[in-house]
XYZ file of C-alpha atoms in Angstrom:
438
model
C 0.000 0.000 0.000
C 1.222 3.513 -0.797
C 0.527 6.309 1.683
C 1.225 10.026 1.470
C 4.367 10.860 3.411
C 2.456 13.481 5.434
C 0.436 10.699 7.104
C 3.500 8.847 8.391
C 4.477 9.147 12.072
C 7.146 7.382 14.107
C 7.304 9.366 17.358
C 6.221 6.589 19.711
C 5.410 7.814 23.231
C 4.529 4.534 24.923
C 3.372 0.950 24.356
C 1.056 -0.407 27.067
C -0.548 -3.750 26.301
C -2.288 -3.375 22.937
C -2.335 0.443 23.169
C 0.227 2.349 21.135
C 0.612 6.075 21.841
C 2.289 8.322 19.292
C 2.677 12.042 18.675
C 0.631 13.152 15.675
C -1.661 15.905 14.391
C -4.544 16.030 11.953
C -5.931 12.665 13.048
C -9.626 11.837 13.648
C -11.146 9.703 16.384
C -11.973 6.229 15.063
C -9.614 6.585 12.091
C -7.843 3.455 10.909
C -4.071 3.209 10.633
C -1.388 0.722 9.666
C 1.503 0.045 12.038
C 4.705 -0.877 10.202
C 6.900 -2.866 12.561
C 9.391 -4.404 10.158
C 6.996 -7.227 9.219
C 5.989 -7.898 5.583
C 2.346 -7.057 6.352
C 1.578 -4.008 8.550
C -0.781 -4.376 11.522
C -4.160 -2.658 11.470
C -4.983 -0.242 14.305
C -7.720 2.232 15.228
C -7.557 5.607 16.957
C -9.352 5.300 20.309
C -8.340 8.529 22.050
C -6.845 11.921 21.182
C -5.326 14.225 23.798
C -3.907 17.244 21.962
C -1.068 15.761 19.895
C -0.982 12.460 21.808
C -2.876 9.824 19.837
C -3.767 6.424 21.308
C -4.289 3.495 18.927
C -5.656 0.043 19.655
C -3.529 -2.404 17.643
C -5.689 -5.205 16.268
C -2.951 -7.838 16.342
C -1.850 -6.873 19.863
C 1.086 -4.927 21.205
C 3.452 -7.866 21.638
C 6.631 -7.329 19.644
C 5.966 -3.667 18.807
C 9.172 -1.676 18.515
C 9.784 1.844 19.755
C 10.660 2.919 16.203
C 7.438 1.546 14.670
C 5.994 3.723 11.920
C 2.274 4.559 11.817
C 0.481 5.543 8.627
C -3.092 6.837 8.862
C -5.714 5.918 6.288
C -7.724 9.143 6.429
C -11.024 7.351 7.078
C -12.813 5.363 9.773
C -13.585 1.658 9.562
C -15.613 0.726 6.488
C -17.826 -2.180 5.516
C -18.734 -3.681 2.159
C -22.316 -3.192 1.066
C -24.150 -4.735 -1.864
C -26.476 -7.647 -2.523
C -23.340 -9.777 -2.913
C -22.738 -9.822 0.847
C -25.911 -11.856 1.432
C -24.963 -15.415 2.264
C -21.451 -14.409 3.291
C -19.540 -14.578 6.604
C -17.251 -11.761 7.736
C -15.013 -11.319 10.753
C -15.191 -8.412 13.186
C -13.080 -6.238 10.882
C -15.370 -6.840 7.891
C -13.099 -9.258 5.989
C -14.676 -12.389 4.421
C -13.774 -15.595 6.293
C -15.988 -18.129 4.529
C -13.638 -18.971 1.660
C -16.061 -17.533 -0.869
C -15.207 -15.431 -3.922
C -13.418 -12.110 -3.473
C -15.619 -9.031 -3.294
C -13.485 -6.674 -5.345
C -14.956 -3.438 -6.614
C -17.826 -3.469 -4.157
C -19.068 -0.281 -2.520
C -17.563 0.504 0.895
C -19.367 2.680 3.442
C -18.157 4.244 6.689
C -19.562 2.716 9.849
C -20.783 4.688 12.840
C -22.118 8.195 12.373
C -25.145 9.780 14.069
C -28.351 7.869 14.743
C -31.489 8.495 12.714
C -33.174 11.899 12.689
C -36.241 11.499 14.964
C -38.369 13.202 12.318
C -37.683 10.261 10.006
C -38.883 7.681 12.530
C -42.466 6.416 12.424
C -44.471 4.873 15.240
C -43.974 1.079 15.224
C -47.091 -0.728 14.043
C -46.029 -3.998 12.365
C -45.431 -7.413 13.881
C -42.392 -9.610 13.284
C -43.655 -13.155 13.677
C -41.026 -15.540 15.091
C -43.143 -18.701 15.521
C -41.974 -18.777 19.155
C -45.282 -18.815 21.114
C -43.922 -17.076 24.210
C -42.883 -14.174 21.978
C -45.669 -14.025 19.389
C -48.588 -14.590 21.769
C -47.410 -13.011 25.020
C -44.675 -10.468 24.186
C -44.831 -9.558 20.512
C -41.680 -8.498 18.699
C -42.559 -5.288 16.845
C -40.704 -3.860 13.867
C -38.040 -1.302 14.911
C -38.043 -2.613 18.478
C -34.793 -2.920 20.413
C -35.027 -5.656 23.011
C -32.541 -7.905 24.856
C -32.696 -11.547 25.893
C -31.603 -11.615 29.539
C -30.056 -14.932 30.514
C -27.066 -16.550 32.207
C -24.174 -18.605 30.908
C -25.211 -22.155 30.067
C -28.753 -21.331 29.011
C -29.748 -22.162 25.398
C -29.915 -18.543 24.247
C -27.867 -19.322 21.136
C -30.360 -22.020 20.147
C -33.203 -19.534 20.655
C -31.447 -16.870 18.597
C -30.758 -19.323 15.773
C -34.397 -20.429 15.702
C -35.576 -16.831 15.515
C -33.150 -16.183 12.643
C -34.523 -19.200 10.786
C -38.230 -18.671 11.490
C -38.644 -14.887 11.719
C -40.741 -13.031 9.166
C -38.002 -10.681 7.928
C -36.554 -9.801 4.520
C -32.932 -9.765 5.710
C -31.300 -11.200 8.833
C -28.002 -9.716 10.014
C -26.281 -11.861 12.628
C -23.464 -10.512 14.808
C -21.521 -12.845 17.106
C -19.268 -11.309 19.756
C -16.548 -13.377 21.403
C -17.884 -16.648 19.990
C -16.045 -19.820 20.896
C -15.317 -22.332 18.132
C -18.395 -24.500 18.797
C -20.754 -21.499 18.880
C -19.459 -20.120 15.586
C -19.949 -23.437 13.801
C -23.334 -23.972 15.437
C -24.690 -20.765 13.906
C -22.980 -21.369 10.576
C -24.285 -24.936 10.298
C -27.776 -23.947 11.457
C -28.105 -21.239 8.817
C -26.715 -23.486 6.082
C -28.803 -26.545 6.977
C -32.045 -24.560 7.182
C -31.410 -22.756 3.899
C -31.618 -19.195 5.250
C -28.158 -18.026 4.162
C -29.443 -16.448 0.895
C -31.024 -13.641 2.957
C -28.555 -13.650 5.869
C -25.307 -11.776 6.522
C -23.068 -13.063 9.312
C -20.443 -11.070 11.221
C -18.475 -13.279 13.614
C -15.923 -12.069 16.127
C -14.456 -15.190 17.699
C -12.897 -15.404 21.145
C -9.438 -15.775 19.607
C -9.818 -12.667 17.415
C -8.431 -9.235 18.366
C -10.556 -7.642 21.067
C -10.913 -4.352 19.199
C -12.840 -6.220 16.496
C -15.413 -6.997 19.175
C -16.147 -3.283 19.312
C -16.288 -2.902 15.523
C -18.516 -5.890 14.741
C -21.813 -4.384 16.058
C -21.201 -1.192 14.076
C -20.507 -3.176 10.903
C -23.679 -5.224 11.327
C -25.875 -2.239 12.146
C -24.551 -0.146 9.247
C -25.273 -2.966 6.798
C -28.754 -3.356 8.284
C -29.372 0.385 8.007
C -28.395 0.453 4.328
C -30.644 -2.502 3.476
C -33.541 -0.760 5.219
C -32.992 2.737 3.793
C -31.844 1.943 0.261
C -33.774 -1.259 -0.450
C -36.860 -0.884 1.788
C -36.071 -4.162 3.552
C -37.461 -5.341 6.882
C -34.163 -6.176 8.611
C -33.773 -8.200 11.792
C -30.422 -7.823 13.587
C -29.473 -10.562 16.056
C -26.507 -10.149 18.411
C -24.843 -12.332 21.021
C -23.488 -11.409 23.505
C -23.587 -7.713 24.450
C -21.918 -8.472 27.777
C -18.847 -9.581 25.805
C -19.001 -6.236 23.997
C -19.128 -4.383 27.333
C -16.261 -6.459 28.723
C -14.172 -5.511 25.686
C -14.893 -1.849 26.411
C -13.749 -2.385 29.987
C -10.562 -4.162 28.954
C -9.570 -1.418 26.538
C -10.452 1.268 29.088
C -8.209 -0.365 31.689
C -5.343 -0.605 29.176
C -5.739 3.118 28.476
C -5.611 3.810 32.238
C -9.072 5.343 32.365
C -10.727 5.658 35.764
C -13.400 2.938 36.007
C -16.913 3.460 37.294
C -19.219 0.675 38.516
C -17.543 -2.773 38.829
C -14.652 -1.803 36.604
C -16.772 -0.654 33.634
C -16.130 2.761 32.168
C -18.430 5.683 32.884
C -19.624 5.852 29.261
C -21.090 2.323 29.266
C -24.656 3.625 28.922
C -23.732 5.832 25.958
C -21.791 3.043 24.259
C -24.730 0.642 24.532
C -27.329 3.256 23.587
C -25.429 4.337 20.464
C -25.839 0.772 19.162
C -29.370 0.017 20.329
C -30.704 3.328 18.986
C -29.944 2.153 15.443
C -33.225 0.237 15.588
C -35.742 2.285 13.634
C -38.802 2.190 11.388
C -37.853 4.631 8.616
C -40.438 6.925 7.074
C -40.949 5.835 3.467
C -38.427 2.996 3.749
C -37.801 -0.245 5.635
C -37.007 -0.984 9.267
C -34.246 -2.281 11.544
C -35.236 -4.439 14.519
C -32.609 -5.393 17.098
C -32.675 -8.480 19.340
C -29.538 -8.946 21.445
C -28.511 -11.486 24.082
C -27.267 -9.993 27.356
C -25.880 -12.526 29.811
C -26.147 -11.564 33.477
C -23.077 -12.593 35.533
C -24.305 -14.417 38.616
C -27.911 -13.997 37.377
C -27.676 -10.449 38.763
C -30.062 -8.105 36.966
C -28.432 -5.152 38.796
C -25.103 -5.870 37.053
C -24.067 -2.738 35.084
C -24.639 -4.297 31.648
C -28.260 -5.540 32.063
C -29.032 -2.591 34.345
C -28.015 -0.004 31.742
C -29.587 -2.066 28.964
C -32.949 -1.982 30.728
C -33.040 1.822 30.570
C -32.319 1.851 26.837
C -34.451 -0.947 25.434
C -38.193 -1.489 25.128
C -38.604 -4.486 27.399
C -36.771 -7.795 27.654
C -37.154 -11.531 27.175
C -36.064 -13.459 30.263
C -34.675 -16.937 29.533
C -33.987 -19.343 32.387
C -34.227 -23.100 32.935
C -34.424 -23.473 29.162
C -37.723 -21.583 28.962
C -38.927 -18.041 28.366
C -40.397 -16.778 31.634
C -43.827 -15.170 31.094
C -43.449 -13.039 34.225
C -39.886 -11.800 33.727
C -40.439 -11.024 30.042
C -41.975 -7.804 28.781
C -42.495 -6.149 25.406
C -43.439 -2.508 25.849
C -44.544 -2.217 22.217
C -46.854 -5.225 22.061
C -49.958 -3.050 22.477
C -49.102 -1.476 19.117
C -50.010 -4.706 17.305
C -52.162 -6.912 19.579
C -55.728 -6.836 18.294
C -54.767 -4.292 15.626
C -52.735 -6.382 13.202
C -53.374 -9.681 14.982
C -56.605 -11.585 15.583
C -59.349 -10.025 17.707
C -59.038 -12.690 20.438
C -55.274 -12.196 20.888
C -55.550 -9.933 23.929
C -58.120 -12.178 25.627
C -56.027 -15.326 25.080
C -52.863 -13.636 26.319
C -54.369 -12.132 29.471
C -56.450 -15.177 30.390
C -53.611 -17.674 29.981
C -51.195 -15.556 32.015
C -53.801 -15.181 34.769
C -54.404 -18.928 34.823
C -50.696 -19.717 34.816
C -50.222 -17.369 37.751
C -52.943 -19.334 39.548
C -51.130 -22.562 38.639
C -47.935 -21.285 40.263
C -49.860 -20.463 43.428
C -51.463 -23.925 43.402
C -47.971 -25.467 43.108
C -46.893 -23.594 46.219
C -49.948 -24.816 48.117
C -49.173 -28.366 47.013
C -45.532 -28.089 48.098
C -46.600 -26.857 51.523
C -49.107 -29.741 51.874
C -52.204 -27.531 51.939
C -55.515 -29.030 50.902
C -56.187 -28.431 47.199
C -59.558 -27.533 45.724
C -61.002 -28.813 42.456
C -59.956 -25.550 40.793
C -56.414 -26.003 42.114
C -56.158 -29.375 40.373
C -57.404 -27.807 37.146
C -54.825 -25.059 37.471
C -52.028 -27.577 38.069
C -52.974 -29.451 34.913
C -53.106 -26.198 32.973
C -49.673 -25.152 34.285
C -48.086 -28.365 33.014
C -49.674 -28.051 29.580
C -48.765 -24.360 29.377
C -45.077 -25.046 30.084
C -44.915 -27.905 27.556
C -46.834 -26.222 24.751
C -45.784 -22.570 25.063
C -42.753 -21.942 27.305
C -40.280 -24.394 25.761
C -38.073 -22.678 23.196
C -38.111 -25.651 20.815
C -41.851 -25.234 20.163
C -42.460 -23.728 16.707
C -46.042 -22.651 15.991
C -47.378 -19.849 13.747
C -49.262 -17.152 15.629
C -52.823 -18.050 14.645
C -52.204 -21.732 15.335
C -50.739 -20.742 18.712
C -53.907 -18.795 19.537
C -56.025 -21.826 18.593
C -53.739 -24.008 20.712
C -54.299 -21.627 23.608
C -58.056 -22.056 23.338
C -57.710 -25.853 23.166
C -55.401 -25.892 26.180
C -57.856 -23.844 28.245
C -60.764 -26.005 27.075
C -58.945 -29.165 28.243
C -58.796 -27.806 31.784
C -61.709 -25.425 32.338
C -65.370 -24.896 31.540
C -66.186 -21.832 29.401
C -67.666 -19.886 32.315
C -64.506 -20.406 34.377
C -62.367 -18.473 31.897
C -64.080 -15.100 32.509
C -63.832 -14.213 28.824
C -66.339 -12.161 26.810
C -69.279 -14.224 25.573
C -68.850 -13.287 21.908
C -65.261 -14.581 21.915
C -66.258 -17.800 23.650
C -68.966 -18.475 21.079
C -66.536 -17.873 18.212
C -63.286 -19.473 19.418
C -63.924 -21.852 22.345
C -63.659 -25.424 20.975
C -67.021 -27.108 20.685
């Protein structure tokens, strides 16, 4: 590569971990650079902090072996990502380079990542449903276009399996998957799942693996979200972005902050954690006169602690959460704050009645379980509730259940009819006459 001589700098101030500090002027925050260290291929780096003429760069390949006379050449632009229809069905790493062994993408358009979020005047009120065929989402906590919502869980739960199923079954034009800190098995699980189910033709995959440079973990979400934004704005696509795991993203922020000797805030995380998370989540949008970007991201909670800085800050930014534990989506811990935008408006008229009645009955089933565990005498209604609770968990809460929305509503009526008489449901008479199984 040939660079203008004016962009070359070799006044190294310090090398701390993966952070290289040099003296330079005319450099922009987030700009990419190449570090020439005597190797045949220069190392890629990114500007992470500027303090007057002291520029800090995060070296992608790490700081091991960097020399004090290393030469830095700046590119003049921030990180960029390829964008065209040709990227569908492809797999990229956290720096945006293809890693699937497919054909080279020469001559394709490159666009800068990052930039400001969408002008609020160009956002429209969400009003369309994204059907996932997961009953606990579609029936009880609808996923609405342009929604930003996390899956709260803990390590060891099958959140990757849930995310893969949503990618395969969701009613979306384009799926953009972003894996952060994936181990080898997780990367191949997603790759094989998408290939075996035939969804790769409308899927783009960005995968930062655990062995990859940590700075790529910070770039990968921006690459994925910029690609999603362009598909929505330029091609009017309904785009679903799936990410796992945002806690790994936050941990990468913390690690880089510590290396740069920044003063930490809560539990070692930097004070800008909220802003860093919000700048990504706020990319979700329903564009006026164009498509939409919907964001569903896994957030693991260390120690199952919802007050941990990452889930705590996430809760203030997003529009609800799905709570996954014991291999099931919890109907009480989960919440979609936008579901009222679609329930009964774009879904069937009995949707609200089925949702509210089944949750009320399941709550009664949980209370009956407690009475049974404490050896209290159970009534006839308690036994009915216990039966309903078992059927509800098997037919709706398990994440491996795949049912279209209208079939799930019919299944809800059948499940209630197996356990209760019509008058025991406390549902409007006109709905009972129309939907209660005869």
